[in-house]
mmCIF file with all atom_site columns, C-alpha atoms in Angstrom:
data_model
loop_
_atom_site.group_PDB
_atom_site.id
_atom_site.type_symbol
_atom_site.label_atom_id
_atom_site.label_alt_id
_atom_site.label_comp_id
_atom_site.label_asym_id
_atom_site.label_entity_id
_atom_site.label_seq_id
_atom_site.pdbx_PDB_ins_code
_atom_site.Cartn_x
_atom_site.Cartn_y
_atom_site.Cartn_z
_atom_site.occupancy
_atom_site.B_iso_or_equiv
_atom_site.pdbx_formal_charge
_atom_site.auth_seq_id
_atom_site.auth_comp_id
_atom_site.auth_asym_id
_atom_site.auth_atom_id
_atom_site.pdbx_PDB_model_num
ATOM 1   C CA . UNK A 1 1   ? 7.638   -12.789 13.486 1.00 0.00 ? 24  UNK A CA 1
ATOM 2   C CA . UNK A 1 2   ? 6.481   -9.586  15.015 1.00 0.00 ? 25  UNK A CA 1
ATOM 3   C CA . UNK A 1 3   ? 8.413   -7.306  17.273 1.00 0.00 ? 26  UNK A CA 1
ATOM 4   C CA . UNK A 1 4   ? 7.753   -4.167  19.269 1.00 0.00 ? 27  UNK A CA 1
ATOM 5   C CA . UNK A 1 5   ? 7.930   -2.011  15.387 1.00 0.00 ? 28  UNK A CA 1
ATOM 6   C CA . UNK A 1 6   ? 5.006   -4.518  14.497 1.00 0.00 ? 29  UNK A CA 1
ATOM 7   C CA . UNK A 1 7   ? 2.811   -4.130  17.661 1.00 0.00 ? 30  UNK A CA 1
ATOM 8   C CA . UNK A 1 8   ? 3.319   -0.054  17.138 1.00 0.00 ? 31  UNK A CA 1
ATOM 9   C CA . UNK A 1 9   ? 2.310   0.073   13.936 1.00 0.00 ? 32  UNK A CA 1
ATOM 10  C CA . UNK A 1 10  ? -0.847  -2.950  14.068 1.00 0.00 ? 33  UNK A CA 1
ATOM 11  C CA . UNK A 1 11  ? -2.567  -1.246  17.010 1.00 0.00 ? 34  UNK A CA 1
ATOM 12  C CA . UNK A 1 12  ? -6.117  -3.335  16.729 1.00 0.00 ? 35  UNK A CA 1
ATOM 13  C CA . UNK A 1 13  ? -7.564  -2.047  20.128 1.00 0.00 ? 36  UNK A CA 1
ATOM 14  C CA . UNK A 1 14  ? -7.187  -0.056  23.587 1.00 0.00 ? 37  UNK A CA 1
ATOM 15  C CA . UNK A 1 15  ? -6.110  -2.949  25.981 1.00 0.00 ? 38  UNK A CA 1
ATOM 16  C CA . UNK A 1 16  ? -3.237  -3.995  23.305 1.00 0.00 ? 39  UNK A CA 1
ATOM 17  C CA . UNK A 1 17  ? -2.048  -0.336  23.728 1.00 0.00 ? 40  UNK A CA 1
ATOM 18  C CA . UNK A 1 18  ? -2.264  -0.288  27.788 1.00 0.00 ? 41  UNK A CA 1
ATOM 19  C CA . UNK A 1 19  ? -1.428  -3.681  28.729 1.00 0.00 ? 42  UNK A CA 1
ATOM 20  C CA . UNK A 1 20  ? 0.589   -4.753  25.923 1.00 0.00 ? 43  UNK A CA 1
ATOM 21  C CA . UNK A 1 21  ? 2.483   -1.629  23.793 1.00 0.00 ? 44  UNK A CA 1
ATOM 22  C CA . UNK A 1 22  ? 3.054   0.074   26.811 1.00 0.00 ? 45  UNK A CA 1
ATOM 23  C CA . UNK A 1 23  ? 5.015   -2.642  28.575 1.00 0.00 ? 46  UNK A CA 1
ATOM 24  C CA . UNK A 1 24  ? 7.437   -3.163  25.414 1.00 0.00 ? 47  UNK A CA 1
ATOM 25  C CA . UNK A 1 25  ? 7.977   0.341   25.618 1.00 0.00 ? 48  UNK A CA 1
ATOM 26  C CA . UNK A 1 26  ? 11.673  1.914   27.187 1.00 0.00 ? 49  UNK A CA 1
ATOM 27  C CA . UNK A 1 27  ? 15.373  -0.182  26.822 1.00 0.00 ? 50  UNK A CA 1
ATOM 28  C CA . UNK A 1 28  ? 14.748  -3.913  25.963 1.00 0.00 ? 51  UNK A CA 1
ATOM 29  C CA . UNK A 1 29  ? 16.735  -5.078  28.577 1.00 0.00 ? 52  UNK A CA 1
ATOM 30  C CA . UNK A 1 30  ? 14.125  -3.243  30.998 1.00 0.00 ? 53  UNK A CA 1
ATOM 31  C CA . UNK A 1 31  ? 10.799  -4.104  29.181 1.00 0.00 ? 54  UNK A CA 1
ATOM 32  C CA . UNK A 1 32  ? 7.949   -6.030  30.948 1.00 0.00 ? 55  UNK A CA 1
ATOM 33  C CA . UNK A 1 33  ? 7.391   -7.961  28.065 1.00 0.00 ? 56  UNK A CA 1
ATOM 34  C CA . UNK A 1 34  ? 10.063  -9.127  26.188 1.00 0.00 ? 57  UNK A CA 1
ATOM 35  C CA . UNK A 1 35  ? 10.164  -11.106 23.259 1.00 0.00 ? 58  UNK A CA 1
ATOM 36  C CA . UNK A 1 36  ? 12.666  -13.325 21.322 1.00 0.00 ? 59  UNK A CA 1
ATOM 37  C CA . UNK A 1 37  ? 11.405  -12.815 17.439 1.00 0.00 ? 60  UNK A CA 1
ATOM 38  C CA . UNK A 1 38  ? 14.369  -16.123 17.146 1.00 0.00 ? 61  UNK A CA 1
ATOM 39  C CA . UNK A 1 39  ? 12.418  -17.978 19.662 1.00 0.00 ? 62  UNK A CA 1
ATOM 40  C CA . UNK A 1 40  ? 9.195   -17.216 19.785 1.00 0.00 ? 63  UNK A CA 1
ATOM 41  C CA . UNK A 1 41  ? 9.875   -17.351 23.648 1.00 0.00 ? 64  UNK A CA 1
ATOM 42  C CA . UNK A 1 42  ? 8.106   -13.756 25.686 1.00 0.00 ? 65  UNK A CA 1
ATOM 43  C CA . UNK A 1 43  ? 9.305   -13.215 29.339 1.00 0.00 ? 66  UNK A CA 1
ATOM 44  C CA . UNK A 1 44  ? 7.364   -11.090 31.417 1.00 0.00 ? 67  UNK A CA 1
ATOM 45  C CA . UNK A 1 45  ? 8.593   -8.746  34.120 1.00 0.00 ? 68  UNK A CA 1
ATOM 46  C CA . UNK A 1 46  ? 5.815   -8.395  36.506 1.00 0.00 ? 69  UNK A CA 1
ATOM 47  C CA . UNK A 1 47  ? 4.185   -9.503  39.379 1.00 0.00 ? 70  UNK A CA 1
ATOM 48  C CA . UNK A 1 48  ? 1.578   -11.963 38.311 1.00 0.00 ? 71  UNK A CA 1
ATOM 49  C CA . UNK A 1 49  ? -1.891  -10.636 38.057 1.00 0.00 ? 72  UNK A CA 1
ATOM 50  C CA . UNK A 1 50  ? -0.097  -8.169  35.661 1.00 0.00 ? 73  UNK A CA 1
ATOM 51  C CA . UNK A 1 51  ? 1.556   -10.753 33.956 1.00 0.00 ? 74  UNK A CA 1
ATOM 52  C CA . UNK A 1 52  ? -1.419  -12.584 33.130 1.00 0.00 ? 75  UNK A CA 1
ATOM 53  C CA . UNK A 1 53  ? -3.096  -9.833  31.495 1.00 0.00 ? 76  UNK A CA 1
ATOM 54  C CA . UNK A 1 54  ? 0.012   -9.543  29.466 1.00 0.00 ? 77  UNK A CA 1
ATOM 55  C CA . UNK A 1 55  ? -0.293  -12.521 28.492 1.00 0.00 ? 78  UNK A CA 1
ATOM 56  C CA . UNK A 1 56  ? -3.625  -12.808 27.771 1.00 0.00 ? 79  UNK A CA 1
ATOM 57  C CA . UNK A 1 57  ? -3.902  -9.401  26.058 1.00 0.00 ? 80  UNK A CA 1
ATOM 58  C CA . UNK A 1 58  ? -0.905  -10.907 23.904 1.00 0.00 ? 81  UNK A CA 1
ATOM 59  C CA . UNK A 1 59  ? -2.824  -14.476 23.010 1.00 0.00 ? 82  UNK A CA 1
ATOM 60  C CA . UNK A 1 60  ? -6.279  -12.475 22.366 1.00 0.00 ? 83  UNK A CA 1
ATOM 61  C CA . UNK A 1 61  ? -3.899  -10.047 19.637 1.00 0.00 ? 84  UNK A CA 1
ATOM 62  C CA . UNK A 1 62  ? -2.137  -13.121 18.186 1.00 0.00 ? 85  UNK A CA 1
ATOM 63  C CA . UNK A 1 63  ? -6.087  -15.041 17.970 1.00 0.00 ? 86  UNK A CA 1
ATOM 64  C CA . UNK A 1 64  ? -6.977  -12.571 15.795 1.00 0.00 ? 87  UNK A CA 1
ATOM 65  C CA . UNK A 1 65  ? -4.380  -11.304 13.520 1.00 0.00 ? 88  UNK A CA 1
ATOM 66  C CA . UNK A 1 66  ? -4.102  -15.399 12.673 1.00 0.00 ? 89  UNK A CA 1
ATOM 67  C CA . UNK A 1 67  ? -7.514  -15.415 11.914 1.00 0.00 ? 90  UNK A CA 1
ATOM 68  C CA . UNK A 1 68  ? -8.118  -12.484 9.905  1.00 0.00 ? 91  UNK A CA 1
ATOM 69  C CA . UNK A 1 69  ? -5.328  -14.064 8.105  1.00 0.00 ? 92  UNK A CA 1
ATOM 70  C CA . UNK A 1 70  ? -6.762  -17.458 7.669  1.00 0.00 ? 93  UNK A CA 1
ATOM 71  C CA . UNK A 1 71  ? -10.389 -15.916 6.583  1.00 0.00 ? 94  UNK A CA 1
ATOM 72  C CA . UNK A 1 72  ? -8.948  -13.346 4.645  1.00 0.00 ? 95  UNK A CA 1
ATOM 73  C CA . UNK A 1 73  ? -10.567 -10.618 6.017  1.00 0.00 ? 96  UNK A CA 1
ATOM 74  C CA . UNK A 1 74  ? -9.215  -7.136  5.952  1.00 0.00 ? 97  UNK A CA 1
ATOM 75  C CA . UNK A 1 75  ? -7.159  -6.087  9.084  1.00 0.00 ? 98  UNK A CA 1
ATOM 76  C CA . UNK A 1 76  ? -8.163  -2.499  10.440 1.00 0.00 ? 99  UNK A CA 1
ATOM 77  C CA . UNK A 1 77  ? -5.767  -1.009  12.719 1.00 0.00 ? 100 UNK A CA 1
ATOM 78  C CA . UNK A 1 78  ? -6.744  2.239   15.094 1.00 0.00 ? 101 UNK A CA 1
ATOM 79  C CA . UNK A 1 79  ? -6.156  5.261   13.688 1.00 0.00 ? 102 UNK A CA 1
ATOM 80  C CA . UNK A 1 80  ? -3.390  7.353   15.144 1.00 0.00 ? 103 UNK A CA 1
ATOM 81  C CA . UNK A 1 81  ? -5.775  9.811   16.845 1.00 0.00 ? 104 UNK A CA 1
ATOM 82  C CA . UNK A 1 82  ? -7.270  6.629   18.456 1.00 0.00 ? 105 UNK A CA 1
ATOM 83  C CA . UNK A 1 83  ? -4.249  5.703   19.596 1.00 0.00 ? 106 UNK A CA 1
ATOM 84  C CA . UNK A 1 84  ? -3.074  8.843   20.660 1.00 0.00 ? 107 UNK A CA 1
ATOM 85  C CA . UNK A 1 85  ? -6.493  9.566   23.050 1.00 0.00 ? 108 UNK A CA 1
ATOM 86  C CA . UNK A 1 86  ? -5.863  5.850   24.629 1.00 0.00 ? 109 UNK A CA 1
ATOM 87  C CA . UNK A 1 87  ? -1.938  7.324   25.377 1.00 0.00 ? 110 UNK A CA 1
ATOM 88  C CA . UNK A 1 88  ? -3.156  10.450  26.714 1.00 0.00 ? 111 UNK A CA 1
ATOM 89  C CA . UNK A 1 89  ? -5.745  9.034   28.619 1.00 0.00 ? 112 UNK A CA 1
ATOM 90  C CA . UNK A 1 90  ? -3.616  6.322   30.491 1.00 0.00 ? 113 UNK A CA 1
ATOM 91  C CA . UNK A 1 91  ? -1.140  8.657   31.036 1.00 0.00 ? 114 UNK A CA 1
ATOM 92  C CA . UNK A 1 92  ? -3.618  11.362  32.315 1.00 0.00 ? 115 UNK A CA 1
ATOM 93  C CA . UNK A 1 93  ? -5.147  8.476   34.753 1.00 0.00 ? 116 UNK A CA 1
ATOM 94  C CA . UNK A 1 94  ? -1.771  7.396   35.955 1.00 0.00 ? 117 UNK A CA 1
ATOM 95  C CA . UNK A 1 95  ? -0.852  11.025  36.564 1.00 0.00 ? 118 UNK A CA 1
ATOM 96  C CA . UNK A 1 96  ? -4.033  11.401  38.432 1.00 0.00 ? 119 UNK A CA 1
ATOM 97  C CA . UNK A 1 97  ? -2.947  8.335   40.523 1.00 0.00 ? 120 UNK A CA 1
ATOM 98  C CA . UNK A 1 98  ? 0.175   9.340   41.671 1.00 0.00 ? 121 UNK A CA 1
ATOM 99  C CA . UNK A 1 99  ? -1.461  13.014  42.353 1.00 0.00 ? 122 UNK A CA 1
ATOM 100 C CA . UNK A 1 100 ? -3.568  11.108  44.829 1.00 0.00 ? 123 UNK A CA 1
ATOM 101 C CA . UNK A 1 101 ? -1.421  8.728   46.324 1.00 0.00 ? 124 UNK A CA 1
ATOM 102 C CA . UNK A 1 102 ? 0.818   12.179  47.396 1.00 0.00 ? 125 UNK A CA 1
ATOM 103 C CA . UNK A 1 103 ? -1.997  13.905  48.937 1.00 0.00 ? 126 UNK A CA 1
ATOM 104 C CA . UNK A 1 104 ? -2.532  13.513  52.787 1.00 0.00 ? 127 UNK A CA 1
ATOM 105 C CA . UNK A 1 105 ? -5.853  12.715  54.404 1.00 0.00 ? 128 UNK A CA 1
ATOM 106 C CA . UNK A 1 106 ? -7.737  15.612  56.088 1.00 0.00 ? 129 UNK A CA 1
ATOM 107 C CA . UNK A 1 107 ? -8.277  15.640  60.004 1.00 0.00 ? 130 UNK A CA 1
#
């Protein structure tokens, strides 16, 4: 069963942080993603081109954790600066977005 504390702390690469991590993130009842560890049922809250790569980011992450598990390879996680660039640098491009979307054409 994995929950938002088990995404955070098996962070295996960049688009599980930005599409994935970061839409768990803030008050479960507001989420994108949510997830029923009971269930096993996920409801996205999104338009759908961003649900889909939700969803797929989400199947690629469970594809693999199940098969390092069923090989018995060794699972290697991103370290926390890793993580921490990927954070700052979505953040810093989001920022940069909304910087531009404010700014008014010159005539």
């Amino acid at each position: 069963q994995a929950d938002r504390t088990f995404f955070e702390k098996v962070a295996l690469y960049p688009d599980q942080l930005v599409y994935l991590n970061s839409s768990m993130a803030g008050e479960a009842a507001t989420a994108k993603v949510q997830m029923n560890p009971k269930t096993g049922e996920v409801l996205y809250r999104a338009g759908e081109s961003e649900a889909m790569a939700m969803e797929e980011t989400l199947l690629g992450y469970v594809w693999v954790i199940e098969n390092l598990e069923t090989l018995g390879l060794t699972r290697r996680t991103m370290t926390e600066t890793d993580v921490d660039f990927i954070r700052n640098w979505e953040s810093e491009a989001y920022r940069r977005k909304l910087v531009q979307a404010q700014q008014k054409p010159v005539t």
